[in-house]
Short mmCIF file of C-alpha atoms in Angstrom, two decimals:
data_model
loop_
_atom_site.label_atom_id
_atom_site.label_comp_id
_atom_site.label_asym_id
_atom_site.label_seq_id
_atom_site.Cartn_x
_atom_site.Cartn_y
_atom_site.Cartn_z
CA UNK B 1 0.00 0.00 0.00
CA UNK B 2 1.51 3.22 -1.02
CA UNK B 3 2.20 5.45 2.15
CA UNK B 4 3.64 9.13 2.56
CA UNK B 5 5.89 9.95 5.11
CA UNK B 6 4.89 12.07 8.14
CA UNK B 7 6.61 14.97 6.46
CA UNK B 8 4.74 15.36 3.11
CA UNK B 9 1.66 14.69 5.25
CA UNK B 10 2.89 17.91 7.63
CA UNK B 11 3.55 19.74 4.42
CA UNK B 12 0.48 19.62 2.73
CA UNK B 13 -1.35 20.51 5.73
CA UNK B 14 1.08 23.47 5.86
CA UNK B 15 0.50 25.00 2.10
CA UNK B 16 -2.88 24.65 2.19
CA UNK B 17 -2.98 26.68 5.07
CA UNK B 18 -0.66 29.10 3.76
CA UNK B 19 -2.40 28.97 0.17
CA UNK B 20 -5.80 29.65 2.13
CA UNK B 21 -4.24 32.98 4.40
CA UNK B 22 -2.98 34.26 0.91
CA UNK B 23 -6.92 34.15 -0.25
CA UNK B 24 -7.31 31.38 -2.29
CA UNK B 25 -10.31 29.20 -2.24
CA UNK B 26 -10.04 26.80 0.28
CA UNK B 27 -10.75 23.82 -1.93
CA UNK B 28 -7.91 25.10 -4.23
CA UNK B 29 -5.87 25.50 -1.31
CA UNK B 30 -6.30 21.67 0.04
CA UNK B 31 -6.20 20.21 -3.53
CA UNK B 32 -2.39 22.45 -4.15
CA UNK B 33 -1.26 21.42 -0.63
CA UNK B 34 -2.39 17.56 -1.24
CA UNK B 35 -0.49 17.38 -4.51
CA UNK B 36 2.36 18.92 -3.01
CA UNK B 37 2.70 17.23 0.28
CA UNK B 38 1.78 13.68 -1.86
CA UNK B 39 4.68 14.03 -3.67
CA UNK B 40 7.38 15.54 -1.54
CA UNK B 41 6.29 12.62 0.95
CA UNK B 42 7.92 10.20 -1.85
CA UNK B 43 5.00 9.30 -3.81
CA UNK B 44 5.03 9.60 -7.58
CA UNK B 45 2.21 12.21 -9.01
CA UNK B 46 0.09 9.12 -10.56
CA UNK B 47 -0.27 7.28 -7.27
CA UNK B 48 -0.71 10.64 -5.32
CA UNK B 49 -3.96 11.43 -7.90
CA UNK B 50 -4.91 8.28 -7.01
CA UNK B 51 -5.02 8.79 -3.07
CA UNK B 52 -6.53 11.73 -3.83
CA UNK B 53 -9.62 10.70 -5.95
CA UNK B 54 -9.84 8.37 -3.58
CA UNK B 55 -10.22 10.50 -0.80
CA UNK B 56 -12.86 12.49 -2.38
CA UNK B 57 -14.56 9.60 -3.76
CA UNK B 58 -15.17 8.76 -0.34
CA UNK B 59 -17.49 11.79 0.34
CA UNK B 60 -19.88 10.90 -2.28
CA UNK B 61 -22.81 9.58 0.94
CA UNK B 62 -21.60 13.06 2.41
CA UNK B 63 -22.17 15.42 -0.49
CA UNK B 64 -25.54 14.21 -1.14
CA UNK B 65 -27.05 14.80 2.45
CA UNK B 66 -25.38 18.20 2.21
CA UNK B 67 -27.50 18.61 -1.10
CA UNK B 68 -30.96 17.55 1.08
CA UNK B 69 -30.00 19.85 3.57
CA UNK B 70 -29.66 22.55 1.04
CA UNK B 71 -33.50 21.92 0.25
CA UNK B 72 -34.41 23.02 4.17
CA UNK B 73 -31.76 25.18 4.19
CA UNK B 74 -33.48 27.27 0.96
CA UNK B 75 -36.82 26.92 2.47
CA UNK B 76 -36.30 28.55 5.84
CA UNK B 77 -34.13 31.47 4.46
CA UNK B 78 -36.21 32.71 1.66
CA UNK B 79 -39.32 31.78 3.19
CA UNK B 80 -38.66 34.73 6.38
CA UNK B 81 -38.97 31.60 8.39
CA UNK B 82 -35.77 32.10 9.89
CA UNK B 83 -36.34 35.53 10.65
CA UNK B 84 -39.69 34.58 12.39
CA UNK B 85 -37.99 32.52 14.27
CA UNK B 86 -35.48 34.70 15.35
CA UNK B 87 -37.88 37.94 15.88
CA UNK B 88 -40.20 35.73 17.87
CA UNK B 89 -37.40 34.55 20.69
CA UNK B 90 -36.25 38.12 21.02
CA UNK B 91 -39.69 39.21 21.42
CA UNK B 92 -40.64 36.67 23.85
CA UNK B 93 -37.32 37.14 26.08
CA UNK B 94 -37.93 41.35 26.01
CA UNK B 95 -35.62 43.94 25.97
CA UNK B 96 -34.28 43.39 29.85
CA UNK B 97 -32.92 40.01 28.51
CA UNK B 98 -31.27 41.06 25.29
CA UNK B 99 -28.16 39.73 25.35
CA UNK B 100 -29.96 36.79 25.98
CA UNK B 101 -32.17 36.84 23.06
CA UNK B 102 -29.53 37.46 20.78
CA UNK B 103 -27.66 34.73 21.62
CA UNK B 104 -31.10 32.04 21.84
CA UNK B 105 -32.37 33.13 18.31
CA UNK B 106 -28.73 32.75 16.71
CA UNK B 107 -28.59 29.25 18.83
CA UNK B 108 -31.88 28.23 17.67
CA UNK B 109 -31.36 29.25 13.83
CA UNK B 110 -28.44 27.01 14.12
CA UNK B 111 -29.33 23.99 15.88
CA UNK B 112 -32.49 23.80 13.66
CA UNK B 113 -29.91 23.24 10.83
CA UNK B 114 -29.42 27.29 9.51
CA UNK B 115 -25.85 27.44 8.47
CA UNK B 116 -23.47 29.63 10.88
CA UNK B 117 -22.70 32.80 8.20
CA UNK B 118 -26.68 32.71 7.06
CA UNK B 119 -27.64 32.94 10.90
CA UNK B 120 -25.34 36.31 11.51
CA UNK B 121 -26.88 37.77 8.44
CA UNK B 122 -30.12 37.22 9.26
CA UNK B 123 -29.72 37.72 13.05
CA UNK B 124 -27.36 40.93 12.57
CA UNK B 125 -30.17 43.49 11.96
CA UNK B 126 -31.82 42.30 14.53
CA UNK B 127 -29.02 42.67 16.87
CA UNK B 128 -27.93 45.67 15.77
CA UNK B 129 -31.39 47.46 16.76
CA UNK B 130 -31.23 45.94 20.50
CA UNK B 131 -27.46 47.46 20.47
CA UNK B 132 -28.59 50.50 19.58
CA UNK B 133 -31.58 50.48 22.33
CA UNK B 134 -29.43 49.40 25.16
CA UNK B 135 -26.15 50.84 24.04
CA UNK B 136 -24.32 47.27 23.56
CA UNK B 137 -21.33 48.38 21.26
CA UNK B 138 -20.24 46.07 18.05
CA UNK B 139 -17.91 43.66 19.72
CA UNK B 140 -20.75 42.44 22.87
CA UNK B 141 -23.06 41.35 19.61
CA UNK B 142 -20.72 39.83 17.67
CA UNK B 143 -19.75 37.60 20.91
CA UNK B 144 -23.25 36.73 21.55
CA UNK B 145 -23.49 36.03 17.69
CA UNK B 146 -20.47 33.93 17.35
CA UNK B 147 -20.74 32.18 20.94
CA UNK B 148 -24.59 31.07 20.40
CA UNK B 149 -23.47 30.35 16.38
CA UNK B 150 -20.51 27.61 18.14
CA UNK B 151 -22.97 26.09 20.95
CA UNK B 152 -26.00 25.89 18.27
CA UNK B 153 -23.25 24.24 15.69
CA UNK B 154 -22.69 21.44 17.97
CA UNK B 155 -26.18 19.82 18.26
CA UNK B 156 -27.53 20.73 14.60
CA UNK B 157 -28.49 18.49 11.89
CA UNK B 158 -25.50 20.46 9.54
CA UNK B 159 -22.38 19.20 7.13
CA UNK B 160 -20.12 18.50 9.97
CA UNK B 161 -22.46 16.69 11.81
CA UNK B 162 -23.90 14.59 8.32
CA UNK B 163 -19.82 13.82 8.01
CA UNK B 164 -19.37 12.55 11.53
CA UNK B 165 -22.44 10.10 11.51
CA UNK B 166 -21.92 8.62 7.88
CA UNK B 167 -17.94 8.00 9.04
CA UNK B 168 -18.75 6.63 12.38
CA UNK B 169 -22.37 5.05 11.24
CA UNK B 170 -24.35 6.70 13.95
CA UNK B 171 -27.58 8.13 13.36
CA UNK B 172 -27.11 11.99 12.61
CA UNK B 173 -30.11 11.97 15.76
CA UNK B 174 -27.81 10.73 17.84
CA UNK B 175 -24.70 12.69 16.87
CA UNK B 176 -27.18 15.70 17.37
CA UNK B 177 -28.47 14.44 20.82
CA UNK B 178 -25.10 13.95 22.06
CA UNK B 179 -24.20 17.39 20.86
CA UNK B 180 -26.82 18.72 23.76
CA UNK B 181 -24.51 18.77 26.66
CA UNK B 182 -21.78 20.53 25.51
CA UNK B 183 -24.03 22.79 23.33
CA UNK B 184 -25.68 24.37 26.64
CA UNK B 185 -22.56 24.70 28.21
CA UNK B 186 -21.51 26.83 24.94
CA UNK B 187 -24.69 28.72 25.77
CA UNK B 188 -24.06 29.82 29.41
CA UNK B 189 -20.47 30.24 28.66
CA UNK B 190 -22.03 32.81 25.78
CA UNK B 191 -23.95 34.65 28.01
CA UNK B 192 -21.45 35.47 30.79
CA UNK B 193 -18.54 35.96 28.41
CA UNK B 194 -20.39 38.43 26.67
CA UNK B 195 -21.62 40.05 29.72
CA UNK B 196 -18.12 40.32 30.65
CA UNK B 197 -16.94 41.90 27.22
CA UNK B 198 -19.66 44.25 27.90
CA UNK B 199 -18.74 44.90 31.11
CA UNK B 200 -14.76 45.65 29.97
CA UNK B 201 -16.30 48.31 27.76
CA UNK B 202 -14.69 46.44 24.76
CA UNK B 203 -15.87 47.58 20.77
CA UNK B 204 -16.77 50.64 19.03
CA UNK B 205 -20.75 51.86 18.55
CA UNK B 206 -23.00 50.18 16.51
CA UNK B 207 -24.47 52.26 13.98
CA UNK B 208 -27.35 51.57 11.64
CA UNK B 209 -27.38 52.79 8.23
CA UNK B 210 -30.79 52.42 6.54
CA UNK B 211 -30.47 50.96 3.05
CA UNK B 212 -32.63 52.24 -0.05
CA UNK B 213 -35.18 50.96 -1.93
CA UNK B 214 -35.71 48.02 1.33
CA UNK B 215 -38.99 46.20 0.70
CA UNK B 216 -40.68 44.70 3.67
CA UNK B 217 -42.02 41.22 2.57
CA UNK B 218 -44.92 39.10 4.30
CA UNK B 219 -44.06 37.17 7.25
CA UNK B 220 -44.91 33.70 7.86
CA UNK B 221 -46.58 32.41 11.43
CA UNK B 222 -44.15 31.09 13.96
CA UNK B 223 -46.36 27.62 13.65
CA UNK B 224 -45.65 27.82 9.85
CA UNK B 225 -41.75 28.58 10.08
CA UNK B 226 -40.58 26.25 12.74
CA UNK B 227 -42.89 22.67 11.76
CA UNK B 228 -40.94 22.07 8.87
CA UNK B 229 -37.32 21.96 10.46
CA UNK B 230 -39.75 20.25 13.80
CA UNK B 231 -40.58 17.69 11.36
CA UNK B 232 -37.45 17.20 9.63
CA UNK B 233 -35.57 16.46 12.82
CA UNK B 234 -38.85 14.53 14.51
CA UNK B 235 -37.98 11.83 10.98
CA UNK B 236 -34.44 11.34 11.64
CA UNK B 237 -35.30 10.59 15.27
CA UNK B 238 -37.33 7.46 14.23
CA UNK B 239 -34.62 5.56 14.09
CA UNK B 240 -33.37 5.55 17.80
CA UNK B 241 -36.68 5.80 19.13
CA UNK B 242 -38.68 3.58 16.97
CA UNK B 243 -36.06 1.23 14.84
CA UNK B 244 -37.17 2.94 11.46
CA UNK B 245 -34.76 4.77 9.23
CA UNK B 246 -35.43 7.76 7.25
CA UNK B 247 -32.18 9.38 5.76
CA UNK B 248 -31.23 12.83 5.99
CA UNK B 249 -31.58 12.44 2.27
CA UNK B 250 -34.82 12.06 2.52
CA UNK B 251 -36.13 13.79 6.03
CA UNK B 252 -34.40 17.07 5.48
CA UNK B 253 -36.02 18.15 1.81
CA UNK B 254 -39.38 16.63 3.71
CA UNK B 255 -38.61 19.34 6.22
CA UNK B 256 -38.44 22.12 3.64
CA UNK B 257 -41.61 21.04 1.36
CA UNK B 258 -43.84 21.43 4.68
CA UNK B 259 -42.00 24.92 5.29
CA UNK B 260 -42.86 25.66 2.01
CA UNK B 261 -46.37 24.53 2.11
CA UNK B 262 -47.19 25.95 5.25
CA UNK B 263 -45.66 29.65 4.15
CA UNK B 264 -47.71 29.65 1.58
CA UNK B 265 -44.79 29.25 -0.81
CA UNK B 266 -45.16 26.04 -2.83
CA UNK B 267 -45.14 27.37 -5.53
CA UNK B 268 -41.54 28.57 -5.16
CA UNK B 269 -40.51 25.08 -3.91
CA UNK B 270 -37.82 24.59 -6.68
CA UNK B 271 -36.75 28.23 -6.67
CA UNK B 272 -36.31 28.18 -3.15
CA UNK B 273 -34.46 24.44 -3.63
CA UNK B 274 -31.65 25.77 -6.21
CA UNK B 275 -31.48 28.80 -3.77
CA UNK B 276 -30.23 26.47 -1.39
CA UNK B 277 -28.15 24.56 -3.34
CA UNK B 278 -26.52 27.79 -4.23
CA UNK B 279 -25.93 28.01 -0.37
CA UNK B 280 -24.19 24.60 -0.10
CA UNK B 281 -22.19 24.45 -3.54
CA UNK B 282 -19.51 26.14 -1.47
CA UNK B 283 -19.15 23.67 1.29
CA UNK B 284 -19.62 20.59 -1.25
CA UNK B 285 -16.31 21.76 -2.92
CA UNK B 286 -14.68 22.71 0.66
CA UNK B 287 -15.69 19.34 1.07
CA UNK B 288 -14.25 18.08 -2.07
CA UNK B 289 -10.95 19.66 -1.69
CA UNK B 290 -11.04 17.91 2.07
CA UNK B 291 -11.26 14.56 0.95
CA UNK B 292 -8.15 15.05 -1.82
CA UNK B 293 -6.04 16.30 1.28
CA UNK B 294 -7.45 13.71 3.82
CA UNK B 295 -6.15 10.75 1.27
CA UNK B 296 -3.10 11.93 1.48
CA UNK B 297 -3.01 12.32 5.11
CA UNK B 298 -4.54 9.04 5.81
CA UNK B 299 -2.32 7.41 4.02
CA UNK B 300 0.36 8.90 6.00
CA UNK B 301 2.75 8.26 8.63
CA UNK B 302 1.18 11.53 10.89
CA UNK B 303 -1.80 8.81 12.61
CA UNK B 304 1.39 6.94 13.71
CA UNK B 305 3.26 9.82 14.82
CA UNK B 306 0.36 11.23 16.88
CA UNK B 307 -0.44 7.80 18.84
CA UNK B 308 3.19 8.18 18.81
CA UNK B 309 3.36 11.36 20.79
CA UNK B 310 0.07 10.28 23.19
CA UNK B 311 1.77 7.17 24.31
CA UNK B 312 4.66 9.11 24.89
CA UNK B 313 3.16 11.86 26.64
CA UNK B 314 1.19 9.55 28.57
CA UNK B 315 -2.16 10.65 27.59
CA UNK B 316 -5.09 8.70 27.62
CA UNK B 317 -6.16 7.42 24.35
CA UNK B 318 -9.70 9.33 23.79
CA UNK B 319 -7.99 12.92 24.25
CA UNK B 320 -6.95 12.46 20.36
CA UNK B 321 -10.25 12.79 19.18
CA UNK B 322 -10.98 16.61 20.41
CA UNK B 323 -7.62 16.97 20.12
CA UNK B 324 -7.79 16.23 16.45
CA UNK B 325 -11.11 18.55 16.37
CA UNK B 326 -9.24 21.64 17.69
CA UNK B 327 -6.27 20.68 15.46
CA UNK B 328 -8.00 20.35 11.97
CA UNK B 329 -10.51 22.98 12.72
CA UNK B 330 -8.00 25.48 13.31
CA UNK B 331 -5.94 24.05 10.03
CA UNK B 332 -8.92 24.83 8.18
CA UNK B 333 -10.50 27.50 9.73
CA UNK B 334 -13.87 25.51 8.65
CA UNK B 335 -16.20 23.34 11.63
CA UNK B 336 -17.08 20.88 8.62
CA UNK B 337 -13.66 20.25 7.17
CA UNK B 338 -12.22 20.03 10.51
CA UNK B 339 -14.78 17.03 11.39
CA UNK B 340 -14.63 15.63 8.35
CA UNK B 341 -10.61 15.38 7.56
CA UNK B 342 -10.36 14.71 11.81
CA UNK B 343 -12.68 11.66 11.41
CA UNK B 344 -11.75 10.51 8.25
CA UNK B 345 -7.86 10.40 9.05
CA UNK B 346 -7.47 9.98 12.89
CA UNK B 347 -11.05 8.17 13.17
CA UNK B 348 -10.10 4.77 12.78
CA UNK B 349 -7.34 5.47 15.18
CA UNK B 350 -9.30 6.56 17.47
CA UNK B 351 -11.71 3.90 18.02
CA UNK B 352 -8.58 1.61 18.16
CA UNK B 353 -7.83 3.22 21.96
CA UNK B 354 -11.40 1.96 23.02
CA UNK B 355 -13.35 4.97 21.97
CA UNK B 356 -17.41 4.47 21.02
CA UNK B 357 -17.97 5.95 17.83
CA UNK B 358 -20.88 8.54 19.51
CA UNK B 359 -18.13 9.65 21.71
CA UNK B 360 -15.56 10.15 18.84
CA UNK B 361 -17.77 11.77 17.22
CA UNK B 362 -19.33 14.52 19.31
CA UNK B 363 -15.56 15.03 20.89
CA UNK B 364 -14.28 15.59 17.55
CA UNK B 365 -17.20 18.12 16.59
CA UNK B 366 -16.91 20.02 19.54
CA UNK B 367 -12.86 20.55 18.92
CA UNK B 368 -13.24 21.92 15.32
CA UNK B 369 -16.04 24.01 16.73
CA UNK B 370 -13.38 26.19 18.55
CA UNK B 371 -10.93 27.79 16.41
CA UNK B 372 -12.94 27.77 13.03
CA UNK B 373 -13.43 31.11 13.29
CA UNK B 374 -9.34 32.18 12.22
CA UNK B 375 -9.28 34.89 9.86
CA UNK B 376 -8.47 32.63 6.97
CA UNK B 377 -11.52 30.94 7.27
CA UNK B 378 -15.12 32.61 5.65
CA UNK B 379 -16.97 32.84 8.77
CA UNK B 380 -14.70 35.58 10.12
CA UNK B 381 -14.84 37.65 7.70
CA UNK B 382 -18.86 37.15 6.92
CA UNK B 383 -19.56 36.96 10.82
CA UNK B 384 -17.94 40.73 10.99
CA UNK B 385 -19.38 41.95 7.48
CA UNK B 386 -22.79 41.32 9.30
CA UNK B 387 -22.30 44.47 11.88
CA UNK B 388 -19.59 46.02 9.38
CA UNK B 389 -17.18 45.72 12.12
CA UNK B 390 -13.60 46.34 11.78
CA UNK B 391 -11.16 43.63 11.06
CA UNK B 392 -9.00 45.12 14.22
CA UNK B 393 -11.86 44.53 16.21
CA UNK B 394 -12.72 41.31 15.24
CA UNK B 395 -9.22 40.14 16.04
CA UNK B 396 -9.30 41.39 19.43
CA UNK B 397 -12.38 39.47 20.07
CA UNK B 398 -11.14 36.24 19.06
CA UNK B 399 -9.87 35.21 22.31
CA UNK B 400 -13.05 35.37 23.85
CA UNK B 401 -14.87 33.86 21.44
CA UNK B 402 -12.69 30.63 21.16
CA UNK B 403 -13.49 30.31 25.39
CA UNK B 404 -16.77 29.38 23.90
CA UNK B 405 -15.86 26.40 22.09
CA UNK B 406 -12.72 25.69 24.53
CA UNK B 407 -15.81 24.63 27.11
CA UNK B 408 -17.51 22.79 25.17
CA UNK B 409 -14.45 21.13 24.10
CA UNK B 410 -13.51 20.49 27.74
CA UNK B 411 -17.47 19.31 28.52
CA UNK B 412 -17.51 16.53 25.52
CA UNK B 413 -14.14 15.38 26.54
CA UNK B 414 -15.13 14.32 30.66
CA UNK B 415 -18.63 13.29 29.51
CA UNK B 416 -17.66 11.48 26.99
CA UNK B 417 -14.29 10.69 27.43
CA UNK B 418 -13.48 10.69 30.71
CA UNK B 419 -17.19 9.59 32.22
CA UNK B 420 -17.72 7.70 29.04
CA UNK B 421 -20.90 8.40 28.21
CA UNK B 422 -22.19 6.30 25.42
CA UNK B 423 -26.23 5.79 23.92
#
């Protein structure tokens, strides 16, 4: 079996990172740093295309769940639903708890399967209004954005999560369910750390500049935006509570008929569809440019290196899966590549040390839920474009807003690690 050597492995990881900073696409950047690292690891350029169709050949299962989701995805965006959704949780909280509020609708939006950059767009506004009302300034938003964005991430029906369960054959239910620990740990971690960059008097004054020409659409009912994405998620949890199976494939465009249906908007099912596709085309060829690097790397000498180093160290066995989270996610700057390359290259690995594929998987999705955010990634940039905040100030909030997914990091590692909880 052709192999590269720890090195090439190291160096492919290394130019696609460095293509990526420089502002490349990131599925350019992981293709370049695969070919690269392939060959400089001593394989010849045939048998390096090779590991590398093969790698992305492997994300076929993946790619067309990420396509179904697109179909809910569409239907809750251009319906309003999502911004019933989030209107009506601000509403109900009230302005006394609007920190609060923020961060629950931007949770919500999320866990309900809204990507992370479409939830701060639509949430932004929003958020931008209560700033102005209770004199919040840029950066306490954007860390109640971001924080609730990372705890909602970790329990939603979304790419990285569709990646972890067809690698590790769980039900993307469970994967979800066992996201629901560390997610509201993620959540009360949001709240007080953004109370406390509020209280530091960190960020510069929101200001709200009222664009032309704006036309104010009808609004769905809350009953008719949130049963869709209700039902969706109530059809992939047949199979752990009742034996039967309905793929994501199949449950998740269910979801966004009946949103579309219920909004009144049927007849814009298929425009609404291809709208969503639009959405996901760019993390379908992320994802293809993460399975060309992950053949290389799993073919590699680096899975041997890191048991390596964790027998050497002396750590316990299950600390490489969030490890391997925090590690790809931050190589990436991307939640879903991070999962993805982390489970298909150190998976197998993992398990070896005794892990249960439900806690592999919901360790490795918290890690690569905590420094995603980089500034090579999108969701930095489109997270700040929301509140036009200034890159400056963005950086300076990092810190704080990686706490958020440190925690939950830290929570799915003793519960599921350490304790060992398994379903």
């Amino acid at each position: 079996m052709v192999s590269v050597s720890t090195t090439g492995a190291l160096i492919a990881l290394a130019i696609a990172i460095i293509v990526i900073v420089m502002g490349a696409p990131p599925a350019y950047g992981m293709i370049l740093g695969a070919l690269i690292g392939g060959i400089v690891g001593g394989v010849n350029a045939k048998e390096v295309v090779a590991l590398m169709f093969g790698g992305a050949g492997g994300m076929s299962p993946t790619l067309l769940r990420i396509m179904a989701a697109g179909v809910l995805a569409g239907a809750l965006i251009n319906s309003g639903s999502a911004d019933v959704i989030a209107e009506n949780i601000v509403e109900k909280l009230g302005e006394a708890n609007s920190l609060i509020a923020i961060i629950a609708s931007i949770f919500i939006l999320t866990a309900i399967g809204v990507f992370a950059d479409v939830a701060c767009l639509t949430v932004a506004p929003i958020a931008m209004l209560i700033a102005q009302k209770t004199n919040c300034s840029k950066s306490v938003i954007m860390m109640a954005m971001c924080g609730g964005t990372h705890a909602g991430n970790v329990m939603s029906p979304n790419p990285q999560a569709i990646a972890l369960s067809d690698y590790f054959q769980v039900p993307l239910t469970t994967v979800m369910l066992g996201g629901i620990i560390p997610a509201v740990f993620g959540f009360i971690a949001t709240i007080l750390l953004t109370k406390l960059v509020h209280k530091l008097g960190i960020g510069s004054e929101v200001v709200i500049v009222e664009e032309e020409g704006a036309v104010e659409l009808g609004r769905p009912s809350l009953f008719a935006a949130i049963t869709g994405p209700i039902v969706a998620i109530l059809l992939l949890a047949l199979r752990p509570i009742a034996g039967i199976e309905i793929d994501p494939l199949i449950a998740l465009p269910i979801g966004g008929l009946i949103t579309c249906i219920l909004t009144g908007d049927s007849k814009k099912f298929v425009e609404f569809s291809s709208k969503g596709l639009t959405m996901m085309s760019g993390v379908i060829l992320l994802l293809l440019g993460t399975g060309a690097l992950s053949g290389i790397i799993a073919n590699s000498g680096l899975k041997e290196s890191l048991i390596h180093i964790v027998e050497v160290l002396g750590l316990s066995g299950f600390l490489l899966a969030p490890i391997t989270g925090l590690v790809m996610g931050a190589a990436t700057a991307s939640a879903t590549a991070g999962s993805t390359v982390g489970s298909q290259v150190f998976g197998e690995t993992i398990l070896s040390f005794g892990v249960k594929p439900l806690q592999a998987a919901v360790m490795i999705h918290a890690g690569s839920n905590t420094l995603d955010g980089l500034p090579h990634g999108s969701f930095f940039h489109t997270s700040a474009g929301s509140i036009r905040m200034d890159i400056k100030e963005k950086l300076r909030l990092l810190p704080f807003e990686f706490c958020v997914g440190l925690v939950m990091t830290i929570v799915a590692t003793i519960v599921y690690g350490l304790i060992g909880l398994n379903f």
